[in-house]
Amino acid sequence: MTQLWDFAGGIHPAENKHQSTALPIRAAGIPDRLVLPLQQHIGEPAAAIVSVGDRVLKGEKIADVTNGMGVPVHAPTSGVIESIAELPVPHPSGMNDWCITLKPDGEDQWTARQPVSDYRSLERNQVLELIRDGGISGMGGAGFPTNIKLRPPRDRKVDTLILNGAECEPYITADDMTMREQADEIVAGLKVMAWILRPERCVIAIEDNKPEAVEAMRAATKGTQIELAAIPTKYPSGGEKQLIQILTGMEVPSGGIPADIGVMCQNIGTAVAVSRLIFEGRPLISRIVTITGEAVQEPGNFEALIGTPVQYLLDQAGLQPEKVNRLVLGGPMMGYTLTTTAVPVIKTSNCVIAATAAELPTPPPEQPCIRCGECAEVCPMELLPQQLFWYSKAAEFEKAEHLNLFDCIECGACSYVCPSSIPLVQYYRYAKGEIRVQRAEQLKADRARERFEARQERLEREQQEKEQRRKERAKAAAEAQAKKKAEAEKAATEGDAVDERSAKAALVQQALARKKAKTEVAKPQAPAAEPAQEKPDLEALEKQLAQAQSKLETMQGMLEDAKAQQADNVEKLERAVAKNHDRVTRAEEALADARQQLASQPESQSTE
Amino acid sequence: MAFAQQSSPHAHHARPTSRVMLWVIIAALPGLFAQTVFFGWGNLINVVWCVALAMACEAAILKLRNKPIGFFLKDNTAAVTGLLLGLSLPQFAPWWVSGIAVVSAIVVAKQLYGGLGSNPFNPAMVGYALVLISFPVAMTTNWAEPALLWKGAPGFSETLSTIASAKQTAVDGWTMATPLDEYKHKIANRTAAEVLQHPTFGNGIARGWEWVNAGFLAGGLLLVLLRIITWHIPVGFLAGLAAMSLAFGSNADQYAPLSMHLLAGGTMLGAFFIATDPVSAATSHQGKLIYGAGIGVLIYLIRTWGSYPDAVAFSVLLMNFAVPFIDHYTPPRTYGHHKARRGVPSRKQG
Amino acid sequence: MTEYLLILVSTILVNNFVLVQFLGLCPFMGVSGKLETAMGMSLATTFVLTLSSVCSYLAYTYLLAPLDLAFLKTITFILVIAVVVQFTEMVVRKTSPLLYRVLGIFLPLITTNCAVLGVALLNLNKNNNFVESVLYGFGAAAGFSMVLVLFAAMRERIAVADVPVAFQGAAIGMVTAGLMSLAFLGFTGLVSV
Amino acid sequence: MWTGIVIAVLVLLALAVIFGGLLGFAAERFRVEGNPLVDQIDSLLPQTQCGQCGFPGCRPYAESIANGGAINKCPPGGEATIKALADLLDVEPQPLDAEHGVEQAKRVAIIREDECIGCTKCIQACPVDAILGAAKHMHTVIESECTGCDLCVEPCPVDCIDMVTVEPDIRTWTWTPPASGVIATDRQGVSA
Amino acid sequence: MAALAQSIRRSAVGLGLFAMITGGTIAVTQALTEKRIQEQAARAEAKALLEIIPESAHDNNLLRDTVQLPASDRLATDGPLTAWVARQDGRPTGMILPIVAPDGYSGKIHLLVGVDLNGTVLGVRVISHKETPGLGDRIETKKSDWIRSFEGRSLGQPPHREWNVRKNGGEFDQFTGATITPRAVVKAVQKSLIYFRKNRQVIRERLNEAPSPRPKAITPETIAGEATRSEHS
Amino acid sequence: MTTKTSSEIIRDGLWNNNPALVQVLGLCPLLAVTSTVVNAIGLGLATLMVLMGSNLAVSLIRNFVGESVRLPAFVMIIASFVTCAELLMQAFTYELYQILGIFIPLIVTNCAILGRADAFASKTTPGPALLDGAMMGLGFLAVLVVLGGMRELIGQGTLFVDMNLLLGPMAADWVIRPFESYPDVLFMVLPPGAFVGLGLLIALKNGIDNHLEKRRKATEPAPAASGSKRVRVTGNVS
Ligand SMILES: Cc1cc2nc3c(=O)[nH]c(=O)nc-3n(C[C@H](O)[C@H](O)[C@H](O)COP(=O)(O)O)c2cc1C
Ligand SMILES: Cc1cc2nc3c(=O)[nH]c(=O)nc-3n(C[C@H](O)[C@H](O)[C@H](O)COP(=O)(O)O)c2cc1C
Ligand SMILES: Cc1cc2nc3c(=O)[nH]c(=O)nc-3n(C[C@H](O)[C@H](O)[C@H](O)COP(=O)(O)O)c2cc1C
Ligand SMILES: Cc1cc2nc3c(=O)[nH]c(=O)nc-3n(C[C@H](O)[C@H](O)[C@H](O)CO)c2cc1C
Ligand code: SF4
Ligand code: SF4
Ligand code: SF4
Ligand code: SF4
Ligand code: FES
């Protein structure tokens, strides 16, 4: 028997799992459209490598990440690329993001596959490359690119590889059913990962409320070194940090990763994906999704292609639209609500709950925190949720951070038990977001200061140089020589500028591309309309006029120069001069108007 | 289809605040019952009057502050404050003394700080301490004699009319100095045996008071069982008091014995119902132990060497005062950290 | 020995300078918005209070008393205090910028802290000898520091509470100090001095 | 009587001369220059260098604050900066002084390149060198460096620079705090 | 170096100038008010004494006319007692004893007891006490007239047993809610009378010694102050 | 420093920048001596006199003090005024002086006084400085009296008790007792009552201010000036 430890806190919410385990996993089939978000995991979004109208085959790579952390996206079936556009994606914000829409042609025609029958003959790096190219990112949580995770920092050795089959959240049974039905694939995938990492210990952890899954896994692991741990049912035992504590008694250091203490944790589904990639050459193009909740008639698990709209799956499970009150993607503890059923299933979507109002009732309004400490009793991270809340609410982020806000795993146990029904987790998310924004702003401010100071210095230097030159010029005997030198110097500075420019050309180009789309939409700022009834500000108007006149002069000067040199921007400059003419006339008119208005106004009013 | 938008978690299973407070009220009943049996109707009348006034007062202030009255009244916290005041005031305290205690508790100690959850001081104890220093006569001469009922003395209506009169003191013969007071001032020039002759001690430690304390202990244990309070504060409290008593007061001819400290006065009410007020108590387990122990030690100090024979109210207030500081230095160690992060965040340096 | 202990208990708890004797209230109300700041202030005050207790004792015993100039005590004491404070500030600022960051900014404020002059005058009223004067000054400072620090921590909490608008800031601070002072009345009689 | 007065004056005079000397000595001997506070204040300002505070850049404003100036003059920093400053200086935060402008959403400058005539005026105006380009060539803004100070807008002779509000997208989105629902706080409706 | 000297000189001269002006102002004011202040102070300090033995009943300066009396542990004062003597035409008519009631509710109560030469109480006043406001503080004349109830009493009147509060079968009222304080005071006054009787001989002798005005006034405050100080030594 | 008009000085001293209610300075005497009205008036008058005197004196000598001795010099001026006041009180209202105890000499460290000397008087001419001293002093006196009245009335159910200490025997029976057989509310007499009482006064002032502010906002629209004080960092470019 594997030795088990306990973790602090934890809760026992109603499980509601049996509803969706009655039926075996069903294949969801191919919907009319598949919507494939370019970003389905943390890290960089992928860039499309197909264009609208292209025909792609099943398993063909359609988007890839070239630099930064990320994995490619593959076509889940054969068909035609219909659009690349911003569409609703599964995200708590309910916002749109870039997606490739694929219209299946129904043929489900595979691209050429390259299964590896004997992965042991390859280099480890090659296998990791395969996993990356297979588009595999974690399927149990945040969706961390699996190949990166499987490459622990050089100085770390992974001793314990954990396969996370805890599935502690209520309702979700995707991993449970996977274990029941695809135990062999899980073991095969685990073996591949174990070969890559060479741990001393491989553990599959399953909560003891899934006896069938435990049995199935026991059968599949028979005769191997793999340990099977039936862990006590307590939410959130499936949280990576808690699971590691349960199985090893060790704690992942704050801010660190499990590999720091020689542990790695992978999801059951991830193992299946690895197995299918290696042995069948099949990239990650489908996953098991639990469709459940009292608003569906036939809850169960579906093998759904990535990109399948949620609506399609709900229909298959017999959705009764009038009953739905809340639609949750993920579990009831950590999932987020959806605003539309048009969003697709992505690599991390494990469950959709179509809940009735009675099932997940709207919590009563928030009351003041009475500091009862229930939340602290259940917090698996041993935080002080009430204090975090207090400071988050009061926007005292520094203090919240000091109390380890960033160690909160947002498991929701605290909100679950709070007698004042405070949406604690939302406060933490808000606070974390604000802190991140502040940090970014601080960085930006620091950089701005540096650049400003650098510029001031440069100006100063130039000023000094100018001064220097002026003196020299006055002193120097040979006027011509001095002139030449000055020219040479000028050329030099220009050369510098050009250099800098070319170095940043790429940046600029990027900025341009990104901006273009936005600029089109953005309306030029309308000049603040002067309210007629207000007293006209003569001074300001006069200043405006003077400015306009001086600008016009400059422009005319430039235009003449340009004409003289027959430069190619004459046309533009002419436009500019015309514009400035306009500006001057407008300013003059405004000023005249104002003067008139003032004159007609009685004195008393203007002195008030 | 418009779906409800909500942050996770979507499932809840909580005992609402109103129910928590209801349990506190229920748990106080054994003690109240014992008080009524041994000291007559005074406490019961006080409780009813204080609870009613507390609710009315809370409602009035909520109205002034433009807050939803029903929503807040339903949380029962004002009732708990009133109840605890009613339990701790002298049995024959005139109505206006308890009234002033309740009003200052709700208005000054609670609502001025923003109402439920924001008050740094225990409202009931603010009310108690305020009337104790303001009206020492009314607060020291109105303690009922123990076993009053057996003597056939004041019935319900007599008690009610005493309380309802404006006089500061009750009828002579119904009242008596409390055991702690009696012991403290007689022991100076008498032996323990002599002092214990006084009827207030009965044959045991403190007649009547033992049962009242036992009643509150029972209620308190119920609260621990129901996980409404954790054991840390009561244990810290009682251990602090006991430790001081054992260290300094082993000679019963000089200082009150430990049994007296534990079973006379407001000890158990204080340990389980008053020091545990979640709003004004320390937060972490370690903090709660320190907070509780601090109260116990202070109670002993003041009872033994100070002017006041019982000191629950002052000690609780004094430790309330230290709570934010304690909280700063006793955060729990968080998962994944070597040590708890104490102290204050140091300001960002430029 | 006990007598010295009693002086300390008396000045720190029973006759707490701030809450019972009403001395040093302005810095108490003005500075103690933050725990960190309050700690700096505490250190600085303890230093100055003890030092001025000593200096004024010396000035009185060896200068004013022999010359029968008791009526000059106020001006002498305050002059001594002001100079000591300012001198300390200048020295600290130059020699230890670190210490200055902790203490320095509070030092000038301390000149106008009644507690400092109060200690000097009370020492006189009480006929304290040298050791007693030092202890009295130190005890007063310790009592001041204790409530200052506790009060600061509490104010940090109150600052984020939902206090009615009119009471926000100084008003609720006063009420809190009042309730603290109420609690300190519990110490009455602890030491009969 | 007169001797008493003379003694008193002499004693005080002696004390004062000694102490005065001491202070004079210290003033010279322990003189320090500079104020570390300015750095701390400067680090809290947004470094937009926009001059809306009435000072030529953030640092001069920081110096003014260190000398006791008002802390509510920086619109780009807005409430957050005021709060941070108030915190640092341990004073009460005040509402933003409307004389200097109002707090706005974050913006960046965008140059409509086809209209740009390459006059380099904007380059000269940009305090953080966030504009690239050479004389008579099209200019462009490095978005990530632009602080949104809009100093470049006015000098442009052809008005080809727009200030565009930065819209949140799915990657910059953050959670909002829960709506306060039943319990409105007393702080609302303050004359803030 | 020159800068240093210059700075020192400037500050010293500046401050010195101020010192002269301010010191002068104070000194002049002091000189002008000195007399009156001393009068006022003397009157205020003698006030408590004068309440017990009014000015009409004596013609000497009470504050400067004191005698040393033998020590007595009965009176809970340590060391010899300093008592004020009232004389009419040089003959002693009465005296005021500073005594301590040690068993007050919160510590010692300092009292002045005036007796005539027959041992009849002329008056009793409290100088300082720590009793609970609202309870024990009714021994002050400001709060109630209780303390006047001693006037005219002597050892036989009431009889020995009844030198106590009513509650303990005595002659004197207690306060509602407070028996300890009044009892302590009653006991202390009684003890001082007993002391007076026991030491009558010595006292008479000392009183009849020729009056020798002391250079410095001795006030009740000084005695109480010294007593407090000696408590913790 | 912009010069303030007389009416501004008056309004500041009495209300807008009241030393006790807004600057929250001079608290020690304010709280310590306000158990009765007479104490409050006694100390208030002494403070007023010292404030006026020191403001005037500081303003007169403002150009002659070096930086290094500024503080000691001001303090000495204030101390001399205080000592004079102390001596005079001793001479003429001895009993009141005894009740006020060390809080008379402690006027020296009343932060409000040094604060005014440093922040205002040392920067203006004698006229406004004197006016400022008077107004600040009056503002302080007013708060003292109101607080004293409040504490005396609630605490012991009387008003103007012992006025003879200040005004001589003729004021001895000015005392008002509005209630029959009033039980003393010792809370108000003891230190906590002083704190809470002042807290209530401050809140009352805030309440009135907020109310006025709201009214003012409702009647007049906010000024629409925005960015009018802008300064260019990068010089004039056009
Ligand atoms: C921001 C971030 C950075 C991470 N960096 C690494 C890493 O460098 N190496 C690694 O093996 N895992 C890394 N991880 C993966 C975590 O160790 C963890 O396995 C993963 O987040 C799964 O967590 P979840 O599904 O509970 O959210 C990272 C995760 C996050 C969120
Ligand atoms: C509260 C909480 C509960 C979780 N429960 C599970 C779970 O039951 N099963 C699971 O596989 N992952 C669960 N996760 C995610 C894991 O922490 C971890 O990210 C995941 O197992 C890593 O595997 P992957 O990279 O293969 O996704 C949970 C995370 C949190 C924060
Ligand atoms: C807080 C408090 C302060 C008290 N102060 C005094 C006091 O100053 N003087 C006094 O005689 N009794 C005081 N008592 C009352 C005594 O403790 C005791 O109850 C009373 O003197 C006994 O009086 P009785 O014999 O009339 O019942 C006080 C009681 C309490 C609770
Ligand atoms: C265990 C427990 C103890 C409580 N004790 C007190 C108490 O001593 N005094 C009080 O006013 N309220 C008490 N309350 C009620 C409530 O917490 C109190 O009114 C808040 O302090 C008001 O913000 C208690 C509540 C609970 C749950
Ligand atoms: S459970 Fe809720 S009410 Fe209780 S302490 Fe935590 S946040 Fe506050
Ligand atoms: S959400 Fe965060 S604070 Fe709440 S219980 Fe989970 S880890 Fe703890
Ligand atoms: S307003 Fe703010 S951002 Fe602009 S220059 Fe001033 S301090 Fe910098
Ligand atoms: S590009 Fe324009 S708006 Fe952006 S920082 Fe430069 S001058 Fe300011
Ligand atoms: S008056 Fe300001 S500290 Fe005392």
Short mmCIF file of C-alpha atoms in Angstrom, two decimals, chain C residues 13-185:
data_model
loop_
_atom_site.label_atom_id
_atom_site.label_comp_id
_atom_site.label_asym_id
_atom_site.label_seq_id
_atom_site.Cartn_x
_atom_site.Cartn_y
_atom_site.Cartn_z
CA LEU C 13 -0.24 50.61 31.90
CA VAL C 14 -1.98 52.37 34.75
CA ASN C 15 -1.04 55.93 33.98
CA ASN C 16 -0.40 55.47 30.32
CA PHE C 17 0.83 58.76 28.96
CA VAL C 18 -1.41 58.83 25.96
CA LEU C 19 -4.61 57.20 27.06
CA VAL C 20 -4.81 58.27 30.67
CA GLN C 21 -2.58 61.30 31.09
CA PHE C 22 -3.30 62.90 27.74
CA LEU C 23 0.24 63.57 26.71
CA GLY C 24 1.73 63.18 23.27
CA LEU C 25 -1.62 62.97 21.56
CA CYS C 26 -0.80 64.90 18.41
CA PRO C 27 1.86 62.53 17.16
CA PHE C 28 -0.32 59.71 18.36
CA MET C 29 -3.20 60.81 16.17
CA GLY C 30 -1.11 62.27 13.39
CA VAL C 31 1.58 59.74 12.70
CA SER C 32 0.11 56.44 13.48
CA GLY C 33 -1.62 55.70 10.20
CA LYS C 34 0.79 52.92 9.44
CA LEU C 35 2.42 50.28 11.54
CA GLU C 36 5.82 50.77 9.99
CA THR C 37 5.76 54.50 10.53
CA ALA C 38 4.53 54.04 14.04
CA MET C 39 7.48 51.83 14.83
CA GLY C 40 9.91 54.46 13.61
CA MET C 41 8.15 57.07 15.65
CA SER C 42 8.22 54.84 18.70
CA LEU C 43 11.93 54.36 18.49
CA ALA C 44 12.59 58.03 18.01
CA THR C 45 10.32 59.03 20.86
CA THR C 46 11.80 56.54 23.24
CA PHE C 47 15.22 57.85 22.50
CA VAL C 48 14.33 61.50 22.87
CA LEU C 49 12.09 61.04 25.87
CA THR C 50 14.70 59.21 27.85
CA LEU C 51 17.40 61.62 26.83
CA SER C 52 15.40 64.71 27.61
CA SER C 53 14.40 63.25 30.93
CA VAL C 54 18.08 63.03 31.77
CA CYS C 55 19.06 66.41 30.36
CA SER C 56 16.29 68.29 32.05
CA TYR C 57 17.03 66.58 35.33
CA LEU C 58 20.62 67.69 35.10
CA ALA C 59 19.74 71.19 34.01
CA TYR C 60 17.32 71.62 36.85
CA THR C 61 19.36 70.05 39.61
CA TYR C 62 22.68 71.62 38.76
CA LEU C 63 21.70 74.91 37.22
CA LEU C 64 18.24 76.18 38.01
CA ALA C 65 17.77 74.89 41.52
CA PRO C 66 21.05 76.23 42.94
CA LEU C 67 20.41 79.64 41.39
CA ASP C 68 16.79 79.68 42.50
CA LEU C 69 15.58 80.09 38.95
CA ALA C 70 12.72 77.59 39.02
CA PHE C 71 10.56 79.95 37.01
CA LEU C 72 12.88 79.48 34.07
CA LYS C 73 12.26 75.76 33.99
CA THR C 74 9.81 75.72 31.12
CA ILE C 75 11.95 77.73 28.77
CA THR C 76 15.11 75.93 29.79
CA PHE C 77 13.64 72.51 29.36
CA ILE C 78 12.16 73.28 26.01
CA LEU C 79 15.37 74.84 24.85
CA VAL C 80 17.31 71.80 25.93
CA ILE C 81 14.84 69.52 24.24
CA ALA C 82 14.71 71.46 21.02
CA VAL C 83 18.45 71.58 20.79
CA VAL C 84 18.94 67.94 21.65
CA VAL C 85 16.40 66.94 19.08
CA GLN C 86 17.76 69.12 16.36
CA PHE C 87 21.31 68.16 17.05
CA THR C 88 20.43 64.49 17.02
CA GLU C 89 18.61 64.92 13.78
CA MET C 90 21.52 66.62 12.09
CA VAL C 91 23.99 64.05 13.28
CA VAL C 92 21.84 61.11 12.36
CA ARG C 93 21.07 62.51 8.96
CA LYS C 94 24.71 62.87 8.16
CA THR C 95 26.18 59.80 9.75
CA SER C 96 23.57 57.16 9.18
CA PRO C 97 21.18 57.71 6.33
CA LEU C 98 19.68 54.34 7.11
CA LEU C 99 18.84 55.28 10.66
CA TYR C 100 17.66 58.62 9.41
CA ARG C 101 15.17 56.93 7.17
CA VAL C 102 13.80 55.12 10.19
CA LEU C 103 13.94 57.86 12.77
CA GLY C 104 14.98 61.09 11.21
CA ILE C 105 11.77 62.37 9.78
CA PHE C 106 10.07 62.00 13.12
CA LEU C 107 12.64 63.77 15.20
CA PRO C 108 11.56 67.34 14.47
CA LEU C 109 7.99 66.37 15.25
CA ILE C 110 9.01 65.27 18.67
CA THR C 111 9.93 68.73 19.86
CA THR C 112 6.28 69.58 19.82
CA ASN C 113 5.30 66.40 21.57
CA CYS C 114 3.88 67.34 24.95
CA ALA C 115 5.05 64.08 26.35
CA VAL C 116 8.65 65.22 26.18
CA LEU C 117 8.18 68.42 28.10
CA GLY C 118 5.57 66.65 30.19
CA VAL C 119 8.06 64.07 31.37
CA ALA C 120 10.50 66.76 32.38
CA LEU C 121 7.86 68.67 34.33
CA LEU C 122 6.32 65.60 35.92
CA ASN C 123 9.70 64.40 37.06
CA LEU C 124 9.98 67.66 38.88
CA ASN C 125 6.51 67.47 40.35
CA LYS C 126 7.19 63.99 41.57
CA ASN C 127 10.58 64.85 42.98
CA ASN C 128 12.07 61.93 41.13
CA ASN C 129 15.75 61.29 41.64
CA PHE C 130 18.07 60.59 38.75
CA VAL C 131 17.39 56.89 38.31
CA GLU C 132 13.70 57.41 38.79
CA SER C 133 13.74 60.18 36.23
CA VAL C 134 15.37 57.97 33.68
CA LEU C 135 12.98 55.15 34.36
CA TYR C 136 10.03 57.46 34.34
CA GLY C 137 11.07 58.85 30.98
CA PHE C 138 11.69 55.42 29.60
CA GLY C 139 8.46 54.00 30.97
CA ALA C 140 6.45 56.87 29.58
CA ALA C 141 8.06 56.33 26.21
CA ALA C 142 7.44 52.62 26.35
CA GLY C 143 3.79 53.18 27.17
CA PHE C 144 3.55 55.71 24.39
CA SER C 145 5.22 53.34 21.97
CA MET C 146 3.04 50.42 22.91
CA VAL C 147 -0.24 52.18 22.34
CA LEU C 148 1.12 53.94 19.28
CA VAL C 149 2.06 50.69 17.63
CA LEU C 150 -1.12 48.87 18.59
CA PHE C 151 -3.17 51.83 17.51
CA ALA C 152 -1.39 52.00 14.19
CA ALA C 153 -2.14 48.38 13.47
CA MET C 154 -5.73 48.97 14.39
CA ARG C 155 -5.99 52.06 12.22
CA GLU C 156 -4.74 50.12 9.26
CA ARG C 157 -7.71 47.90 9.78
CA ILE C 158 -10.19 50.67 10.35
CA ALA C 159 -8.94 52.47 7.27
CA VAL C 160 -10.50 49.80 5.10
CA ALA C 161 -13.66 49.36 7.14
CA ASP C 162 -16.93 50.76 5.98
CA VAL C 163 -16.95 53.67 8.40
CA PRO C 164 -19.73 56.25 7.90
CA VAL C 165 -18.44 59.14 5.84
CA ALA C 166 -18.50 61.82 8.48
CA PHE C 167 -16.50 59.66 10.83
CA GLN C 168 -13.76 58.68 8.46
CA GLY C 169 -10.29 59.77 9.41
CA ALA C 170 -9.64 61.64 12.61
CA ALA C 171 -13.12 61.22 14.05
CA ILE C 172 -13.13 57.46 14.13
CA GLY C 173 -9.54 57.59 15.31
CA MET C 174 -10.67 59.61 18.30
CA VAL C 175 -13.51 57.24 19.04
CA THR C 176 -11.12 54.32 18.86
CA ALA C 177 -8.67 56.02 21.16
CA GLY C 178 -11.59 56.62 23.49
CA LEU C 179 -12.52 52.97 23.56
CA MET C 180 -8.89 52.07 24.12
CA SER C 181 -8.75 54.49 26.96
CA LEU C 182 -11.91 52.88 28.32
CA ALA C 183 -10.17 49.53 28.23
CA PHE C 184 -7.13 50.98 29.97
CA LEU C 185 -9.34 52.11 32.83
#
